[in-house]
Short mmCIF file of N, CA and C in Angstrom, two decimals:
data_model
loop_
_atom_site.label_atom_id
_atom_site.label_comp_id
_atom_site.label_asym_id
_atom_site.label_seq_id
_atom_site.Cartn_x
_atom_site.Cartn_y
_atom_site.Cartn_z
N LYS A 1 -14.05 97.53 -76.70
CA LYS A 1 -12.60 97.62 -76.56
C LYS A 1 -12.20 99.09 -76.64
N ALA A 2 -11.75 99.62 -75.53
CA ALA A 2 -11.44 101.05 -75.46
C ALA A 2 -10.10 101.40 -76.12
N LEU A 3 -9.13 100.53 -75.98
CA LEU A 3 -7.79 100.82 -76.50
C LEU A 3 -7.37 99.79 -77.53
N ILE A 4 -6.61 100.25 -78.53
CA ILE A 4 -6.02 99.28 -79.47
C ILE A 4 -4.60 98.94 -79.06
N GLY A 5 -4.03 99.73 -78.16
CA GLY A 5 -2.69 99.44 -77.67
C GLY A 5 -2.24 100.44 -76.64
N ALA A 6 -1.23 100.04 -75.88
CA ALA A 6 -0.67 100.92 -74.85
C ALA A 6 0.81 100.63 -74.70
N ALA A 7 1.53 101.64 -74.23
CA ALA A 7 2.96 101.48 -73.98
C ALA A 7 3.34 102.27 -72.74
N LEU A 8 4.32 101.77 -72.03
CA LEU A 8 4.90 102.43 -70.87
C LEU A 8 6.35 102.74 -71.20
N LEU A 9 6.70 104.02 -71.14
CA LEU A 9 8.05 104.46 -71.50
C LEU A 9 8.77 105.02 -70.27
N ASN A 10 10.06 104.80 -70.20
CA ASN A 10 10.87 105.46 -69.18
C ASN A 10 10.98 106.93 -69.51
N PHE A 11 11.02 107.77 -68.47
CA PHE A 11 11.18 109.20 -68.69
C PHE A 11 12.06 109.77 -67.58
N PHE A 12 13.28 110.12 -67.95
CA PHE A 12 14.20 110.76 -67.04
C PHE A 12 14.65 112.05 -67.69
N PRO A 13 13.98 113.16 -67.41
CA PRO A 13 14.26 114.40 -68.14
C PRO A 13 15.66 114.95 -67.94
N ASP A 14 16.33 114.53 -66.88
CA ASP A 14 17.67 115.06 -66.62
C ASP A 14 18.79 114.18 -67.17
N ARG A 15 18.44 113.11 -67.86
CA ARG A 15 19.45 112.21 -68.42
C ARG A 15 19.26 112.05 -69.92
N PRO A 16 20.34 111.86 -70.66
CA PRO A 16 20.20 111.59 -72.10
C PRO A 16 19.43 110.29 -72.31
N SER A 17 18.53 110.27 -73.29
CA SER A 17 17.69 109.10 -73.51
C SER A 17 18.48 107.88 -73.97
N ARG A 18 19.69 108.08 -74.45
CA ARG A 18 20.49 106.92 -74.87
C ARG A 18 21.04 106.15 -73.67
N MET A 19 20.88 106.69 -72.46
CA MET A 19 21.45 106.09 -71.26
C MET A 19 20.56 105.00 -70.65
N PHE A 20 19.33 104.85 -71.13
CA PHE A 20 18.42 103.87 -70.53
C PHE A 20 17.48 103.32 -71.59
N SER A 21 16.89 102.20 -71.27
CA SER A 21 15.91 101.59 -72.18
C SER A 21 14.64 102.44 -72.17
N MET A 22 14.17 102.83 -73.33
CA MET A 22 13.01 103.71 -73.39
C MET A 22 11.70 102.96 -73.19
N LEU A 23 11.58 101.80 -73.80
CA LEU A 23 10.33 101.03 -73.72
C LEU A 23 10.38 100.08 -72.53
N VAL A 24 9.46 100.27 -71.60
CA VAL A 24 9.36 99.37 -70.45
C VAL A 24 8.45 98.21 -70.82
N ALA A 25 7.29 98.52 -71.40
CA ALA A 25 6.32 97.50 -71.78
C ALA A 25 5.39 98.07 -72.84
N GLN A 26 4.81 97.18 -73.64
CA GLN A 26 3.80 97.59 -74.61
C GLN A 26 2.92 96.40 -74.93
N GLU A 27 1.68 96.72 -75.27
CA GLU A 27 0.72 95.69 -75.66
C GLU A 27 -0.15 96.26 -76.77
N GLY A 28 -0.29 95.52 -77.85
CA GLY A 28 -1.11 95.96 -78.97
C GLY A 28 -0.41 96.94 -79.90
N LEU A 29 0.77 97.36 -79.56
CA LEU A 29 1.57 98.26 -80.39
C LEU A 29 2.87 97.56 -80.73
N CYS A 30 3.52 98.01 -81.77
CA CYS A 30 4.81 97.44 -82.16
C CYS A 30 5.79 98.61 -82.35
N LEU A 31 6.10 99.27 -81.25
CA LEU A 31 6.98 100.43 -81.30
C LEU A 31 8.42 100.01 -81.00
N HIS A 32 9.34 100.73 -81.60
CA HIS A 32 10.77 100.52 -81.36
C HIS A 32 11.31 101.76 -80.65
N PRO A 33 12.39 101.62 -79.89
CA PRO A 33 12.94 102.77 -79.16
C PRO A 33 13.17 104.01 -80.03
N THR A 34 13.62 103.82 -81.25
CA THR A 34 13.86 104.99 -82.11
C THR A 34 12.55 105.68 -82.49
N GLU A 35 11.43 104.95 -82.47
CA GLU A 35 10.14 105.53 -82.84
C GLU A 35 9.50 106.33 -81.69
N VAL A 36 9.89 106.04 -80.46
CA VAL A 36 9.32 106.78 -79.33
C VAL A 36 10.23 107.93 -78.89
N ARG A 37 11.43 107.97 -79.39
CA ARG A 37 12.37 109.04 -79.02
C ARG A 37 11.80 110.44 -79.28
N PRO A 38 11.13 110.71 -80.44
CA PRO A 38 10.57 112.05 -80.65
C PRO A 38 9.54 112.45 -79.58
N LEU A 39 8.78 111.49 -79.10
CA LEU A 39 7.80 111.77 -78.05
C LEU A 39 8.52 112.17 -76.76
N VAL A 40 9.52 111.40 -76.37
CA VAL A 40 10.27 111.69 -75.15
C VAL A 40 10.99 113.03 -75.28
N GLU A 41 11.58 113.28 -76.44
CA GLU A 41 12.28 114.55 -76.65
C GLU A 41 11.29 115.72 -76.66
N GLY A 42 10.06 115.49 -77.13
CA GLY A 42 9.03 116.52 -77.09
C GLY A 42 8.69 116.94 -75.67
N PHE A 43 8.66 115.97 -74.76
CA PHE A 43 8.44 116.29 -73.35
C PHE A 43 9.64 117.04 -72.77
N LYS A 44 10.83 116.58 -73.10
CA LYS A 44 12.03 117.24 -72.57
C LYS A 44 12.14 118.67 -73.05
N GLY A 45 11.79 118.92 -74.30
CA GLY A 45 11.87 120.26 -74.87
C GLY A 45 10.62 121.09 -74.66
N ASN A 46 9.64 120.52 -73.97
CA ASN A 46 8.38 121.20 -73.70
C ASN A 46 7.70 121.69 -74.98
N SER A 47 7.78 120.87 -76.04
CA SER A 47 7.19 121.26 -77.33
C SER A 47 6.07 120.33 -77.77
N LEU A 48 5.73 119.36 -76.95
CA LEU A 48 4.74 118.37 -77.34
C LEU A 48 3.37 119.01 -77.60
N HIS A 49 3.06 120.06 -76.90
CA HIS A 49 1.75 120.70 -77.05
C HIS A 49 1.70 121.71 -78.19
N THR A 50 2.82 121.97 -78.83
CA THR A 50 2.82 122.99 -79.89
C THR A 50 3.24 122.45 -81.25
N ASP A 51 3.90 121.31 -81.30
CA ASP A 51 4.43 120.78 -82.55
C ASP A 51 3.81 119.43 -82.89
N TYR A 52 3.83 119.09 -84.17
CA TYR A 52 3.51 117.74 -84.59
C TYR A 52 4.61 116.82 -84.08
N PHE A 53 4.26 115.56 -83.81
CA PHE A 53 5.28 114.59 -83.45
C PHE A 53 4.87 113.24 -84.01
N TRP A 54 5.86 112.39 -84.19
CA TRP A 54 5.65 111.06 -84.75
C TRP A 54 5.72 110.04 -83.64
N LEU A 55 4.86 109.04 -83.74
CA LEU A 55 4.90 107.88 -82.87
C LEU A 55 4.73 106.69 -83.79
N GLY A 56 5.84 106.02 -84.07
CA GLY A 56 5.82 104.99 -85.10
C GLY A 56 5.62 105.64 -86.45
N ASP A 57 4.68 105.14 -87.22
CA ASP A 57 4.42 105.72 -88.55
C ASP A 57 3.25 106.70 -88.53
N ARG A 58 2.79 107.09 -87.35
CA ARG A 58 1.66 108.00 -87.22
C ARG A 58 2.12 109.37 -86.76
N LYS A 59 1.53 110.40 -87.38
CA LYS A 59 1.83 111.79 -87.05
C LYS A 59 0.70 112.34 -86.18
N TYR A 60 1.05 112.92 -85.04
CA TYR A 60 0.06 113.39 -84.08
C TYR A 60 0.21 114.88 -83.80
N LEU A 61 -0.91 115.44 -83.31
CA LEU A 61 -0.95 116.83 -82.87
C LEU A 61 -1.81 116.88 -81.61
N ALA A 62 -1.34 117.60 -80.60
CA ALA A 62 -2.10 117.72 -79.35
C ALA A 62 -3.39 118.49 -79.60
N ALA A 63 -4.51 117.92 -79.20
CA ALA A 63 -5.80 118.58 -79.32
C ALA A 63 -6.15 119.30 -78.03
N SER A 64 -5.74 118.73 -76.90
CA SER A 64 -5.95 119.39 -75.61
C SER A 64 -4.93 118.88 -74.61
N VAL A 65 -4.64 119.73 -73.65
CA VAL A 65 -3.68 119.39 -72.60
C VAL A 65 -4.30 119.78 -71.26
N HIS A 66 -4.28 118.85 -70.33
CA HIS A 66 -4.80 119.08 -68.99
C HIS A 66 -3.73 118.63 -68.01
N GLU A 67 -2.97 119.58 -67.48
CA GLU A 67 -1.84 119.32 -66.59
C GLU A 67 -0.87 118.37 -67.27
N ASN A 68 -0.82 117.12 -66.84
CA ASN A 68 0.13 116.17 -67.41
C ASN A 68 -0.51 115.17 -68.37
N VAL A 69 -1.74 115.43 -68.80
CA VAL A 69 -2.47 114.54 -69.72
C VAL A 69 -2.64 115.24 -71.06
N TYR A 70 -2.17 114.58 -72.12
CA TYR A 70 -2.24 115.12 -73.48
C TYR A 70 -3.20 114.26 -74.29
N CYS A 71 -4.21 114.89 -74.86
CA CYS A 71 -5.13 114.22 -75.76
C CYS A 71 -4.69 114.60 -77.17
N VAL A 72 -4.25 113.63 -77.95
CA VAL A 72 -3.69 113.92 -79.26
C VAL A 72 -4.48 113.18 -80.34
N ARG A 73 -4.49 113.76 -81.53
CA ARG A 73 -5.17 113.16 -82.67
C ARG A 73 -4.16 112.84 -83.76
N CYS A 74 -4.37 111.72 -84.41
CA CYS A 74 -3.53 111.32 -85.54
C CYS A 74 -4.00 112.10 -86.76
N VAL A 75 -3.05 112.71 -87.46
CA VAL A 75 -3.41 113.55 -88.61
C VAL A 75 -3.14 112.86 -89.95
N ASN A 76 -2.54 111.67 -89.92
CA ASN A 76 -2.27 110.98 -91.18
C ASN A 76 -2.87 109.57 -91.23
N THR A 77 -3.94 109.35 -90.52
CA THR A 77 -4.57 108.04 -90.50
C THR A 77 -5.43 107.81 -91.75
N SER A 78 -5.54 106.58 -92.16
CA SER A 78 -6.45 106.22 -93.25
C SER A 78 -7.77 105.71 -92.70
N ASN A 79 -7.87 105.59 -91.39
CA ASN A 79 -9.09 105.14 -90.74
C ASN A 79 -10.15 106.23 -90.85
N PRO A 80 -11.30 105.94 -91.44
CA PRO A 80 -12.33 106.98 -91.61
C PRO A 80 -12.90 107.48 -90.28
N ASN A 81 -12.81 106.68 -89.23
CA ASN A 81 -13.30 107.09 -87.91
C ASN A 81 -12.27 107.91 -87.13
N GLY A 82 -11.04 107.94 -87.62
CA GLY A 82 -9.99 108.67 -86.93
C GLY A 82 -9.26 107.83 -85.90
N GLU A 83 -8.17 108.35 -85.41
CA GLU A 83 -7.37 107.71 -84.37
C GLU A 83 -6.85 108.79 -83.44
N GLY A 84 -6.58 108.39 -82.24
CA GLY A 84 -6.03 109.33 -81.28
C GLY A 84 -5.26 108.58 -80.20
N ALA A 85 -4.73 109.35 -79.26
CA ALA A 85 -4.00 108.75 -78.15
C ALA A 85 -4.15 109.64 -76.93
N ILE A 86 -4.10 109.02 -75.78
CA ILE A 86 -4.03 109.70 -74.51
C ILE A 86 -2.60 109.46 -74.01
N ILE A 87 -1.89 110.54 -73.73
CA ILE A 87 -0.50 110.43 -73.27
C ILE A 87 -0.41 111.10 -71.91
N VAL A 88 0.10 110.36 -70.93
CA VAL A 88 0.21 110.88 -69.57
C VAL A 88 1.68 110.89 -69.17
N ARG A 89 2.14 112.05 -68.70
CA ARG A 89 3.52 112.17 -68.22
C ARG A 89 3.51 112.06 -66.70
N LEU A 90 4.22 111.07 -66.22
CA LEU A 90 4.42 110.86 -64.79
C LEU A 90 5.85 111.24 -64.46
N PRO A 91 6.21 111.31 -63.19
CA PRO A 91 7.60 111.70 -62.86
C PRO A 91 8.67 110.82 -63.52
N ALA A 92 8.46 109.52 -63.60
CA ALA A 92 9.49 108.65 -64.16
C ALA A 92 9.03 107.87 -65.39
N PHE A 93 7.78 108.04 -65.80
CA PHE A 93 7.25 107.28 -66.92
C PHE A 93 6.37 108.15 -67.81
N ILE A 94 6.16 107.66 -69.03
CA ILE A 94 5.17 108.21 -69.95
C ILE A 94 4.26 107.05 -70.34
N VAL A 95 2.97 107.25 -70.20
CA VAL A 95 1.99 106.24 -70.59
C VAL A 95 1.37 106.70 -71.91
N VAL A 96 1.35 105.81 -72.89
CA VAL A 96 0.74 106.09 -74.19
C VAL A 96 -0.37 105.08 -74.41
N ALA A 97 -1.59 105.56 -74.63
CA ALA A 97 -2.73 104.69 -74.89
C ALA A 97 -3.38 105.13 -76.20
N VAL A 98 -3.42 104.23 -77.18
CA VAL A 98 -3.91 104.55 -78.52
C VAL A 98 -5.30 103.96 -78.71
N TYR A 99 -6.17 104.74 -79.36
CA TYR A 99 -7.54 104.30 -79.61
C TYR A 99 -7.96 104.67 -81.03
N GLU A 100 -9.00 104.00 -81.51
CA GLU A 100 -9.62 104.31 -82.81
C GLU A 100 -10.95 104.98 -82.56
N GLY A 101 -11.26 106.00 -83.34
CA GLY A 101 -12.56 106.63 -83.23
C GLY A 101 -12.45 108.10 -82.86
N SER A 102 -13.59 108.65 -82.45
CA SER A 102 -13.67 110.08 -82.19
C SER A 102 -14.01 110.33 -80.73
N ILE A 103 -14.96 111.19 -80.45
CA ILE A 103 -15.26 111.66 -79.09
C ILE A 103 -15.63 110.52 -78.14
N CYS A 104 -16.55 109.66 -78.54
CA CYS A 104 -16.97 108.55 -77.68
C CYS A 104 -15.79 107.63 -77.38
N ALA A 105 -15.02 107.32 -78.40
CA ALA A 105 -13.86 106.45 -78.22
C ALA A 105 -12.82 107.11 -77.31
N ALA A 106 -12.66 108.43 -77.43
CA ALA A 106 -11.71 109.15 -76.58
C ALA A 106 -12.14 109.08 -75.12
N SER A 107 -13.43 109.18 -74.86
CA SER A 107 -13.94 109.09 -73.49
C SER A 107 -13.69 107.71 -72.90
N LYS A 108 -13.92 106.68 -73.69
CA LYS A 108 -13.66 105.31 -73.22
C LYS A 108 -12.17 105.09 -73.01
N ALA A 109 -11.35 105.65 -73.88
CA ALA A 109 -9.90 105.52 -73.73
C ALA A 109 -9.43 106.22 -72.46
N MET A 110 -9.99 107.39 -72.16
CA MET A 110 -9.62 108.11 -70.95
C MET A 110 -9.97 107.30 -69.71
N ALA A 111 -11.12 106.65 -69.72
CA ALA A 111 -11.52 105.80 -68.59
C ALA A 111 -10.54 104.63 -68.43
N ALA A 112 -10.13 104.04 -69.54
CA ALA A 112 -9.17 102.94 -69.48
C ALA A 112 -7.82 103.42 -68.95
N VAL A 113 -7.41 104.62 -69.36
CA VAL A 113 -6.15 105.20 -68.88
C VAL A 113 -6.24 105.48 -67.39
N ASP A 114 -7.38 105.96 -66.92
CA ASP A 114 -7.57 106.20 -65.48
C ASP A 114 -7.38 104.91 -64.69
N GLN A 115 -7.92 103.81 -65.20
CA GLN A 115 -7.75 102.52 -64.53
C GLN A 115 -6.29 102.09 -64.54
N LEU A 116 -5.62 102.32 -65.65
CA LEU A 116 -4.20 101.99 -65.76
C LEU A 116 -3.38 102.82 -64.77
N MET A 117 -3.72 104.11 -64.64
CA MET A 117 -3.00 104.98 -63.72
C MET A 117 -3.19 104.53 -62.28
N GLU A 118 -4.39 104.07 -61.92
CA GLU A 118 -4.63 103.55 -60.58
C GLU A 118 -3.77 102.33 -60.33
N ALA A 119 -3.63 101.47 -61.33
CA ALA A 119 -2.81 100.26 -61.19
C ALA A 119 -1.33 100.60 -61.03
N LEU A 120 -0.89 101.69 -61.66
CA LEU A 120 0.52 102.08 -61.58
C LEU A 120 0.87 102.79 -60.27
N SER A 121 -0.14 103.35 -59.61
CA SER A 121 0.17 104.10 -58.38
C SER A 121 0.03 103.27 -57.13
#
């Protein structure tokens, strides 16, 4: 199992986030619109790659950025194997895919995200 959960968020950088529903779909996660707002605002303010941000009750920091793909690590997890997420910014959406583990798990998560991206395009 590559992912423990995924979410699809609306992203309209030129509109206030209160004007539209932020969460389009999610599976395996239990996020609320107020919990994803910092992530969306991080993209709008172009600070996601430099600042810590919260997603639900987890605090993340970008470990690497490749164009519109952000590989982030959870810094407050109690999981001894670690946790991370792959976040992809598309023109109208943000895809969030959360995984447990380290390097091997991140590689599997990236492959799962690639398949998800193919399905969305």
